Short mmCIF file of C-alpha atoms in Angstrom, two decimals:
data_model
loop_
_atom_site.label_atom_id
_atom_site.label_comp_id
_atom_site.label_asym_id
_atom_site.label_seq_id
_atom_site.Cartn_x
_atom_site.Cartn_y
_atom_site.Cartn_z
CA MET B 1 0.00 0.00 0.00
CA ILE B 2 2.73 2.43 1.08
CA LEU B 3 4.76 1.47 -1.98
CA ALA B 4 1.79 2.17 -4.25
CA VAL B 5 1.34 5.63 -2.70
CA VAL B 6 5.05 6.37 -3.12
CA ILE B 7 4.93 5.29 -6.79
CA VAL B 8 1.88 7.51 -7.41
CA PHE B 9 3.71 10.48 -5.84
CA VAL B 10 6.86 9.80 -7.88
CA ILE B 11 4.84 9.57 -11.14
CA ALA B 12 2.96 12.78 -10.29
CA GLY B 13 6.26 14.51 -9.48
CA VAL B 14 7.87 13.44 -12.74
CA GLN B 15 4.77 14.54 -14.65
CA GLN B 16 4.80 17.96 -12.98
CA ALA B 17 8.51 18.39 -13.68
CA THR B 18 7.98 17.46 -17.35
CA ILE B 19 5.08 19.90 -17.72
CA ALA B 20 7.09 22.67 -16.02
CA ARG B 21 10.06 21.97 -18.32
CA GLN B 22 7.83 22.04 -21.40
CA GLN B 23 6.24 25.31 -20.30
CA ARG B 24 9.60 26.91 -19.68
CA SER B 25 10.82 25.69 -23.03
CA GLU B 26 7.76 27.16 -24.78
CA GLN B 27 8.21 30.50 -22.98
CA PHE B 28 11.87 30.59 -23.93
CA ARG B 29 11.00 29.77 -27.53
CA GLU B 30 8.37 32.50 -27.71
CA VAL B 31 10.71 35.19 -26.39
CA TRP B 32 13.79 34.14 -28.34
CA PHE B 33 12.13 33.40 -31.66
CA ARG B 34 10.98 37.02 -31.90
CA LEU B 35 14.30 38.28 -30.55
CA LEU B 36 16.32 36.31 -33.07
CA ILE B 37 14.10 37.35 -35.96
CA LYS B 38 14.47 41.01 -34.95
CA SER B 39 18.22 40.56 -34.54
CA MET B 40 18.45 39.74 -38.23
CA MET B 41 17.57 43.39 -39.02
CA THR B 42 19.28 45.17 -36.15
CA ALA B 43 21.96 43.66 -33.96
CA PRO B 44 20.81 44.04 -30.32
CA ASP B 45 23.00 45.88 -27.79
CA GLU B 46 22.18 43.47 -25.01
CA LEU B 47 20.33 40.20 -24.61
CA PRO B 48 18.67 38.33 -21.76
CA PRO B 49 20.99 35.64 -20.38
CA VAL B 50 20.58 32.10 -21.72
CA ARG B 51 20.68 29.50 -18.94
CA SER B 52 22.63 26.33 -19.65
CA SER B 53 19.37 24.37 -19.41
CA ASP B 54 18.03 26.49 -22.31
CA ALA B 55 21.07 25.97 -24.54
CA GLN B 56 19.41 23.19 -26.55
CA ASP B 57 16.29 25.29 -27.19
CA PHE B 58 18.45 28.23 -28.23
CA LEU B 59 20.51 26.21 -30.70
CA ARG B 60 17.43 24.51 -32.13
CA LEU B 61 15.83 27.91 -32.83
CA TRP B 62 19.02 29.47 -34.08
CA ASN B 63 19.73 26.55 -36.43
CA TYR B 64 16.16 26.69 -37.74
CA LEU B 65 16.49 30.37 -38.62
CA SER B 66 19.98 29.90 -40.07
CA GLU B 67 18.63 27.18 -42.36
CA SER B 68 15.55 29.20 -43.35
CA ILE B 69 17.16 32.33 -44.72
CA ARG B 70 19.99 33.32 -47.03
CA GLY B 71 21.85 36.59 -47.48
CA ASP B 72 22.99 39.43 -45.27
CA ASP B 73 20.39 38.88 -42.55
CA ARG B 74 22.38 35.83 -41.48
CA ASN B 75 25.12 38.18 -40.19
CA GLY B 76 22.73 39.55 -37.56
CA LEU B 77 21.97 36.01 -36.41
CA ASN B 78 25.65 35.19 -36.12
CA ALA B 79 26.32 38.38 -34.15
CA THR B 80 23.50 37.53 -31.74
CA MET B 81 24.86 34.01 -31.24
CA ARG B 82 28.26 35.40 -30.26
CA LEU B 83 26.77 38.21 -28.15
CA ALA B 84 24.78 35.64 -26.17
CA GLY B 85 27.98 33.61 -25.67
CA MET B 86 26.34 30.62 -27.31
CA ASP B 87 29.28 30.01 -29.66
CA ARG B 88 31.33 28.97 -26.61
CA VAL B 89 28.46 26.89 -25.25
CA ALA B 90 28.09 25.13 -28.63
CA ALA B 91 31.82 24.39 -28.74
CA LYS B 92 31.50 22.76 -25.29
CA MET B 93 28.46 20.80 -26.45
CA LEU B 94 30.64 19.06 -29.04
CA LYS B 95 31.95 17.01 -26.12
CA SER B 96 28.48 16.08 -24.85
CA TYR B 97 27.68 12.37 -24.59
CA ARG B 98 24.23 13.06 -26.08
CA LEU B 99 24.10 12.70 -29.86
CA ASP B 100 21.44 15.39 -30.37
CA ASP B 101 23.52 17.92 -28.39
CA ARG B 102 26.54 17.18 -30.55
CA LEU B 103 24.47 17.32 -33.75
CA MET B 104 22.98 20.70 -32.88
CA ALA B 105 26.37 22.09 -31.94
CA VAL B 106 27.99 20.76 -35.14
CA VAL B 107 25.29 22.35 -37.31
CA ALA B 108 25.39 25.67 -35.42
CA LEU B 109 29.18 25.97 -35.50
CA GLY B 110 29.15 25.25 -39.22
CA HIS B 111 26.64 28.04 -39.85
CA LEU B 112 28.77 30.28 -37.69
CA ARG B 113 31.88 29.33 -39.76
CA GLU B 114 33.75 28.75 -36.52
CA ARG B 115 37.29 27.79 -37.54
CA THR B 116 38.44 27.00 -33.99
CA VAL B 117 36.43 23.75 -33.98
CA TRP B 118 37.83 22.45 -37.31
CA ASN B 119 39.80 19.59 -35.71
CA ALA B 120 36.81 18.42 -33.67
CA LEU B 121 34.61 18.44 -36.78
CA GLU B 122 37.23 16.53 -38.73
CA ARG B 123 37.08 13.83 -36.05
CA PHE B 124 33.28 13.67 -36.31
CA VAL B 125 33.45 13.26 -40.09
CA VAL B 126 34.80 9.73 -39.62
CA SER B 127 32.16 8.89 -37.00
CA ARG B 128 30.27 5.69 -37.68
CA THR B 129 26.98 7.56 -37.12
CA PRO B 130 26.01 8.81 -40.60
CA GLU B 131 23.90 11.72 -39.27
CA LEU B 132 26.81 13.07 -37.24
CA SER B 133 29.46 12.48 -39.91
CA LEU B 134 27.34 14.13 -42.63
CA ALA B 135 26.49 17.10 -40.41
CA ALA B 136 30.18 17.54 -39.59
CA ALA B 137 31.09 17.23 -43.28
CA ARG B 138 28.57 19.92 -44.19
CA SER B 139 29.91 22.21 -41.46
CA LEU B 140 33.47 21.76 -42.71
CA ILE B 141 32.30 22.79 -46.20
CA ARG B 142 30.70 25.90 -44.73
CA ILE B 143 33.86 26.82 -42.85
CA ASP B 144 36.38 26.23 -45.68
CA ALA B 145 35.05 24.50 -48.77
CA GLN B 146 38.34 23.89 -50.53
CA ALA B 147 40.11 22.42 -47.51
CA ALA B 148 37.00 20.37 -46.69
CA LEU B 149 36.75 18.87 -50.20
CA ALA B 150 40.25 17.41 -49.89
CA ILE B 151 39.09 15.55 -46.76
CA LEU B 152 35.57 14.69 -47.87
CA ILE B 153 35.83 13.51 -51.48
CA PRO B 154 37.67 10.25 -50.60
CA LEU B 155 34.97 9.63 -47.97
CA VAL B 156 32.20 10.23 -50.53
CA GLY B 157 33.63 7.31 -52.50
CA ALA B 158 33.89 5.07 -49.46
CA ARG B 159 30.88 5.90 -47.26
CA THR B 160 28.04 3.82 -48.62
CA ASP B 161 25.93 5.00 -45.66
CA TRP B 162 25.97 8.60 -46.98
CA SER B 163 22.92 9.17 -49.15
CA PHE B 164 23.50 10.78 -52.57
CA VAL B 165 20.82 13.37 -51.89
CA LYS B 166 22.52 14.49 -48.68
CA VAL B 167 25.98 14.40 -50.25
CA ALA B 168 24.74 16.43 -53.24
CA THR B 169 23.10 18.98 -50.90
CA MET B 170 26.32 19.22 -48.94
CA LEU B 171 28.49 19.62 -52.05
CA SER B 172 26.11 22.23 -53.49
CA GLU B 173 27.33 24.60 -50.76
CA ALA B 174 30.85 24.54 -52.20
CA ASP B 175 31.98 26.13 -55.44
CA LEU B 176 30.65 23.91 -58.23
CA GLY B 177 33.85 24.15 -60.27
CA GLN B 178 35.93 23.02 -57.29
CA VAL B 179 33.55 20.13 -56.60
CA VAL B 180 33.62 18.87 -60.19
CA GLU B 181 37.41 19.15 -60.31
CA ALA B 182 37.80 17.25 -57.03
CA LEU B 183 35.39 14.51 -58.16
CA ALA B 184 37.08 14.27 -61.58
CA GLN B 185 40.46 13.75 -59.91
CA ALA B 186 39.04 11.20 -57.50
CA VAL B 187 37.53 9.13 -60.34
CA ARG B 188 41.00 8.42 -61.75
CA GLY B 189 42.25 5.23 -60.15
CA ALA B 190 39.15 4.73 -58.01
CA SER B 191 37.57 1.30 -57.43
CA ILE B 192 34.40 0.37 -59.36
CA ASP B 193 32.11 1.11 -56.40
CA ALA B 194 33.82 4.41 -55.68
CA THR B 195 33.70 5.40 -59.37
CA VAL B 196 29.95 4.73 -59.42
CA ARG B 197 29.50 6.91 -56.35
CA PHE B 198 31.66 9.72 -57.76
CA VAL B 199 29.79 9.69 -61.07
CA ARG B 200 26.43 9.65 -59.26
CA CYS B 201 27.65 12.69 -57.27
CA LEU B 202 28.68 14.42 -60.49
CA GLU B 203 25.19 13.78 -61.79
CA ALA B 204 23.57 14.99 -58.56
CA VAL B 205 25.51 18.24 -58.19
CA GLY B 206 23.89 19.38 -61.43
CA SER B 207 26.82 20.55 -63.50
CA PRO B 208 27.54 20.03 -67.21
CA GLY B 209 31.18 19.98 -66.04
CA ALA B 210 30.48 16.30 -65.37
CA LEU B 211 30.43 15.51 -69.10
CA PRO B 212 34.19 15.48 -69.85
CA VAL B 213 34.69 13.10 -66.90
CA VAL B 214 31.91 10.81 -68.11
CA ARG B 215 33.26 10.83 -71.67
CA GLU B 216 36.71 9.89 -70.38
CA ILE B 217 35.28 6.96 -68.42
CA LEU B 218 33.11 5.70 -71.28
CA ALA B 219 36.14 5.79 -73.60
CA ARG B 220 37.90 3.25 -71.35
CA GLU B 221 37.99 -0.36 -72.49
CA ASN B 222 36.07 -2.95 -70.45
CA CYS B 223 34.08 -0.47 -68.43
CA ASP B 224 32.08 -2.10 -65.64
CA HIS B 225 28.31 -2.26 -66.24
CA GLN B 226 27.49 -0.30 -63.08
CA VAL B 227 29.90 2.43 -64.12
CA VAL B 228 28.38 2.61 -67.61
CA VAL B 229 24.89 2.90 -66.10
CA ALA B 230 26.07 5.74 -63.83
CA CYS B 231 27.67 7.51 -66.82
CA LEU B 232 24.57 7.12 -68.98
CA ARG B 233 22.42 8.53 -66.15
CA CYS B 234 24.69 11.55 -66.25
CA CYS B 235 24.27 11.70 -70.05
CA SER B 236 20.47 11.79 -69.58
CA ARG B 237 20.96 15.12 -67.83
CA TYR B 238 23.88 16.77 -69.54
CA ALA B 239 24.80 15.02 -72.82
CA THR B 240 25.14 17.05 -76.00
CA HIS B 241 24.91 15.97 -79.64
CA GLN B 242 28.62 15.22 -79.41
CA ASP B 243 27.67 12.18 -77.30
CA LEU B 244 25.14 10.74 -79.75
CA GLY B 245 27.54 8.17 -81.21
CA THR B 246 28.55 6.85 -77.78
CA VAL B 247 24.99 6.64 -76.49
CA ARG B 248 23.68 4.90 -79.63
CA VAL B 249 26.28 2.12 -79.23
CA TYR B 250 24.79 1.20 -75.86
CA LEU B 251 21.26 0.76 -77.25
CA ALA B 252 22.13 -2.80 -78.25
CA HIS B 253 24.16 -3.69 -75.13
CA PRO B 254 23.43 -7.13 -73.63
CA ASN B 255 22.80 -5.57 -70.18
CA HIS B 256 19.21 -4.30 -70.01
CA LEU B 257 19.99 -1.51 -67.50
CA ILE B 258 22.54 -0.10 -69.91
CA ARG B 259 20.02 -0.28 -72.79
CA LEU B 260 17.43 1.40 -70.55
CA HIS B 261 19.68 4.33 -69.65
CA ALA B 262 20.89 4.67 -73.24
CA VAL B 263 17.24 5.04 -74.28
CA LEU B 264 16.74 7.72 -71.60
CA ALA B 265 19.89 9.56 -72.69
CA LEU B 266 18.59 9.52 -76.27
CA GLY B 267 15.47 11.17 -74.92
CA ARG B 268 17.66 14.21 -74.29
CA ILE B 269 19.80 14.30 -77.43
CA GLY B 270 18.12 11.99 -79.95
CA THR B 271 17.41 13.15 -83.50
CA GLU B 272 15.05 11.96 -86.25
CA GLU B 273 17.69 9.37 -87.14
CA ASP B 274 17.03 7.69 -83.79
CA GLU B 275 13.35 7.05 -84.48
CA PRO B 276 13.95 3.59 -86.06
CA ARG B 277 16.44 2.71 -83.27
CA LEU B 278 13.88 3.51 -80.60
CA ILE B 279 11.15 1.66 -82.50
CA ASP B 280 13.46 -1.38 -82.38
CA ARG B 281 13.71 -0.95 -78.59
CA LEU B 282 9.91 -1.11 -78.35
CA ALA B 283 10.35 -4.83 -78.94
CA ASP B 284 13.09 -5.21 -76.29
CA ASP B 285 12.96 -8.29 -74.07
CA GLU B 286 12.73 -6.10 -70.95
CA TRP B 287 9.49 -4.31 -70.15
CA TRP B 288 11.25 -1.26 -68.68
CA VAL B 289 13.28 -0.73 -71.86
CA ARG B 290 10.11 -1.03 -73.99
CA TYR B 291 8.26 1.38 -71.68
CA ARG B 292 11.03 4.00 -71.65
CA ALA B 293 11.49 3.72 -75.43
CA ALA B 294 7.76 4.36 -75.87
CA GLY B 295 7.95 7.35 -73.52
CA VAL B 296 10.97 8.81 -75.31
CA LEU B 297 9.38 8.34 -78.75
CA ALA B 298 6.15 9.98 -77.57
CA GLY B 299 8.17 12.87 -76.12
CA PHE B 300 9.86 13.69 -79.44
CA SER B 301 8.04 16.42 -81.33
CA PHE B 302 9.31 15.00 -84.65
CA VAL B 303 7.49 11.70 -84.02
CA SER B 304 3.97 12.45 -85.20
CA SER B 305 0.79 11.32 -83.48
CA ASP B 306 -0.03 9.41 -86.67
CA THR B 307 3.22 7.46 -86.46
CA LEU B 308 2.52 6.57 -82.83
CA ALA B 309 -1.09 5.61 -83.56
CA ARG B 310 -0.02 3.48 -86.55
CA LEU B 311 2.61 1.67 -84.46
CA HIS B 312 0.02 1.12 -81.75
CA ALA B 313 -2.51 -0.28 -84.19
CA GLU B 314 -0.32 -2.25 -86.56
CA HIS B 315 2.78 -3.51 -84.72
CA PRO B 316 2.83 -7.33 -84.95
CA LEU B 317 3.87 -7.76 -81.27
CA GLN B 318 1.16 -7.47 -78.64
CA GLU B 319 3.64 -6.20 -75.98
CA VAL B 320 4.63 -3.29 -78.22
CA ARG B 321 1.00 -2.34 -78.77
CA ASP B 322 0.37 -2.60 -75.00
CA VAL B 323 3.32 -0.44 -73.99
CA LEU B 324 2.41 2.25 -76.52
CA ALA B 325 -1.24 2.50 -75.45
CA PRO B 326 -0.88 5.02 -72.56
CA PHE B 327 1.46 7.25 -74.55
CA VAL B 328 -0.84 7.31 -77.58
CA ALA B 329 -3.75 8.19 -75.27
CA ARG B 330 -1.75 10.95 -73.56
CA ARG B 331 -0.75 12.42 -76.95
CA ALA B 332 -4.39 12.38 -78.06
CA GLN B 333 -5.46 14.08 -74.82
CA ARG B 334 -2.82 16.78 -75.27
CA VAL B 335 -3.93 17.39 -78.86
CA LEU B 336 -7.53 17.64 -77.65
CA GLN B 337 -6.57 20.15 -74.89
CA THR B 338 -4.64 22.27 -77.40
CA THR B 339 -7.55 22.22 -79.84
CA ASN B 340 -10.02 23.25 -77.11
CA GLY B 341 -7.70 26.09 -76.12
CA MET O 1 -0.25 45.74 -60.99
CA HIS O 2 -2.92 43.40 -59.65
CA MET O 3 -4.52 45.49 -56.92
CA HIS O 4 -8.10 44.54 -57.60
CA GLY O 5 -10.67 44.76 -54.80
CA MET O 6 -8.60 47.08 -52.55
CA GLN O 7 -9.81 50.06 -50.54
CA PRO O 8 -7.64 53.17 -51.10
CA GLY O 9 -5.02 53.43 -48.31
CA ALA O 10 -5.67 49.89 -47.07
CA ARG O 11 -2.74 47.58 -46.51
CA PRO O 12 -2.46 45.05 -49.36
CA HIS O 13 -3.55 41.61 -48.22
CA ILE O 14 -1.16 38.69 -48.66
CA TRP O 15 -2.50 35.19 -48.12
CA LEU O 16 0.17 32.77 -46.98
CA VAL O 17 -0.35 29.02 -47.32
CA GLU O 18 2.43 27.26 -45.41
CA ASP O 19 2.30 24.29 -43.04
CA ASP O 20 5.42 25.17 -41.03
CA GLU O 21 4.19 27.56 -38.36
CA ASP O 22 7.67 28.90 -37.64
CA MET O 23 8.08 29.69 -41.33
CA VAL O 24 4.71 31.49 -41.18
CA THR O 25 5.99 33.61 -38.26
CA LEU O 26 9.19 34.38 -40.13
CA LEU O 27 7.51 35.30 -43.42
CA ARG O 28 4.80 37.26 -41.62
CA PHE O 29 7.48 39.27 -39.81
CA TYR O 30 9.17 40.32 -43.05
CA LEU O 31 5.94 41.03 -44.91
CA GLU O 32 4.22 42.97 -42.11
CA ARG O 33 7.36 45.04 -41.69
CA GLU O 34 6.93 46.03 -45.34
CA GLY O 35 3.38 47.21 -44.65
CA TYR O 36 1.36 44.24 -45.86
CA ARG O 37 -1.53 42.56 -44.04
CA VAL O 38 -0.88 38.84 -43.76
CA THR O 39 -3.30 35.98 -43.16
CA ALA O 40 -2.17 32.37 -43.08
CA THR O 41 -3.58 28.92 -43.76
CA THR O 42 -1.65 25.82 -42.77
CA ASP O 43 -2.85 23.05 -45.09
CA GLY O 44 -4.07 22.51 -48.63
CA ARG O 45 -7.54 21.31 -47.69
CA LEU O 46 -8.22 24.42 -45.60
CA ALA O 47 -6.74 26.53 -48.40
CA LYS O 48 -9.40 25.22 -50.80
CA ASP O 49 -12.09 26.15 -48.25
CA VAL O 50 -10.64 29.66 -48.00
CA ILE O 51 -10.72 30.01 -51.79
CA GLU O 52 -14.37 28.95 -51.89
CA GLY O 53 -15.51 31.02 -48.93
CA THR O 54 -13.66 34.33 -48.87
CA GLU O 55 -12.73 37.35 -50.94
CA PRO O 56 -9.46 36.97 -52.85
CA PRO O 57 -6.30 38.55 -51.45
CA GLN O 58 -4.05 40.84 -53.49
CA LEU O 59 -1.37 38.15 -53.56
CA ALA O 60 -0.94 34.52 -52.49
CA LEU O 61 2.29 32.96 -51.27
CA LEU O 62 1.82 29.24 -51.68
CA ASP O 63 4.10 26.47 -50.42
CA VAL O 64 4.49 23.56 -52.85
CA MET O 65 4.56 20.85 -50.17
CA LEU O 66 1.36 21.02 -48.15
CA PRO O 67 -0.53 18.44 -46.08
CA TYR O 68 -3.67 16.79 -47.60
CA VAL O 69 -3.72 18.80 -50.83
CA GLY O 70 -0.46 19.87 -52.52
CA GLY O 71 0.40 23.43 -53.47
CA ASP O 72 0.18 22.54 -57.19
CA GLU O 73 -3.44 21.45 -56.76
CA VAL O 74 -4.29 24.60 -54.77
CA LEU O 75 -2.72 26.64 -57.58
CA THR O 76 -4.86 24.88 -60.19
CA HIS O 77 -7.92 25.50 -57.99
CA ILE O 78 -7.09 29.23 -57.87
CA ARG O 79 -6.58 29.46 -61.62
CA ARG O 80 -9.92 27.74 -62.30
CA HIS O 81 -11.87 29.83 -59.80
CA PRO O 82 -13.99 32.56 -61.40
CA VAL O 83 -13.14 35.20 -58.76
CA TRP O 84 -9.66 34.15 -57.63
CA LYS O 85 -8.16 33.29 -61.01
CA GLY O 86 -6.42 36.67 -61.43
CA VAL O 87 -4.65 36.60 -58.05
CA PRO O 88 -0.85 36.65 -58.46
CA VAL O 89 0.57 33.49 -56.88
CA ILE O 90 4.19 33.18 -55.75
CA MET O 91 5.18 29.58 -55.07
CA LEU O 92 7.49 28.72 -52.17
CA THR O 93 9.64 25.75 -53.02
CA ALA O 94 12.46 23.91 -51.29
CA LEU O 95 15.87 23.94 -52.95
CA SER O 96 15.62 20.18 -53.39
CA ALA O 97 12.35 20.56 -55.34
CA GLU O 98 13.64 23.13 -57.81
CA HIS O 99 12.82 20.74 -60.67
CA SER O 100 9.13 21.46 -60.00
CA ILE O 101 9.50 25.18 -60.77
CA ALA O 102 8.94 24.92 -64.54
CA ARG O 103 5.85 22.79 -63.90
CA MET O 104 4.49 25.38 -61.43
CA LEU O 105 5.08 28.26 -63.86
CA ASP O 106 3.35 26.26 -66.62
CA ALA O 107 0.43 25.66 -64.25
CA GLY O 108 -0.05 29.40 -63.78
CA ALA O 109 2.27 30.47 -60.95
CA SER O 110 3.29 34.12 -61.30
CA ASP O 111 6.72 33.67 -59.70
CA TYR O 112 8.58 31.48 -57.21
CA ILE O 113 10.84 31.78 -54.19
CA VAL O 114 13.30 29.08 -53.19
CA LYS O 115 13.65 28.15 -49.50
CA PRO O 116 15.92 28.95 -47.71
CA PHE O 117 14.91 32.39 -48.89
CA ASN O 118 16.69 35.70 -49.08
CA PRO O 119 14.47 38.26 -47.25
CA GLN O 120 15.43 41.05 -49.66
CA GLU O 121 14.55 38.84 -52.61
CA LEU O 122 11.21 37.92 -50.99
CA THR O 123 10.14 41.52 -50.51
CA ALA O 124 11.41 42.53 -53.96
CA ARG O 125 9.43 39.77 -55.63
CA VAL O 126 6.31 40.66 -53.67
CA ARG O 127 6.75 44.34 -54.60
CA ARG O 128 6.61 43.36 -58.30
CA PHE O 129 2.91 42.69 -57.74
CA LEU O 130 1.97 44.96 -54.85
CA THR O 131 2.65 48.41 -53.53
CA PRO O 132 2.90 48.32 -49.72
CA ALA O 133 0.87 50.77 -47.62
CA ALA O 134 2.86 53.82 -46.49
#
């Protein structure tokens, strides 16, 4: 009985403490959100003190605002962070045993371009926790992009736990020319897996500067299938008519993924001469190749609706007629919409 | 200028459709400071109700990623609405969704702003369509 009463009191106490903590956190948030927003226009002369128990809330808010805006207003935020002494608090938080403390501090110090924590961030980059290592990598880029690329590019090739989207977002904060140059150098002599990752990064960073690298790789003898696929993906985004010959060769490759990506690359650079080649691919053994070939054909303005409709009606293979059906219907709908204004 | 339905001297009304309440506070701060009146709606379904039930604003700032009904669908709804169809709409899009910009402009968006946004760029783009109250 006594034990039950004690447990009830303990639970009630914990609940009260949690509610009080939440309320304090909300009050802090309300005051500081407005203060930080205002500080972006005019740097404040003085600020209310931030208690150590509020450090997490402060950094969460500050990081949110830093990630929401671009331009000169960020300078006001940085000045407020330093005025409140939170740069020193964040540097101490790098040593915290709690992952979310370290993450918030890593992100904040990166936004602040705080050079004094470079060595600590470099240690975090090789952490086995992908969230922490990626956050540290991004902060290094923000502090000194060129120095960071020398450290990070080899890791981009090796860290299979780093998602391409996150890596591309991180690299997009550095100078694009520097990124492409660093990736191009890394590709030379890299393993197959690393080459695939580098080429995928080149594709993801969104630069036509990727093309010379891709051309160099595709000119190699005995290129691995995965590497060819990665290069053709890149061609689908950046290839020029100069690449037509190379891409056309891969249309008849025994590997269906290579044929598929060659078809997609032709969708970008193909000419009227490619119409019969793509019609051949409509009869490919693989459904995805047939489907993409149909989509690419239907997307070409030089392939008339009549040609598509005739293929759909008269092709001897049922699977070709099936795969063309939605594209013929979509073309017809588009024509109808244009006619109706 | 698209200043239809405005009383002389009144603050131009900007309708903000954005599900992130902190982003609403931030955008509201910048826009109100420029002399605009800001109202906000936090999801696509409610946004459609607003379009059906209220007078059009002078400008809409519409996030692409919204709960229930996406920003693209809300935009189409605006462009098909007999009263709202002339409202200038600026789309708010994340950097990672930049590929959707051409589609939004084709669907009738007047302009777009990429998040994270530059406050000066935001107010300049809004000024293209509205003149703030003195």
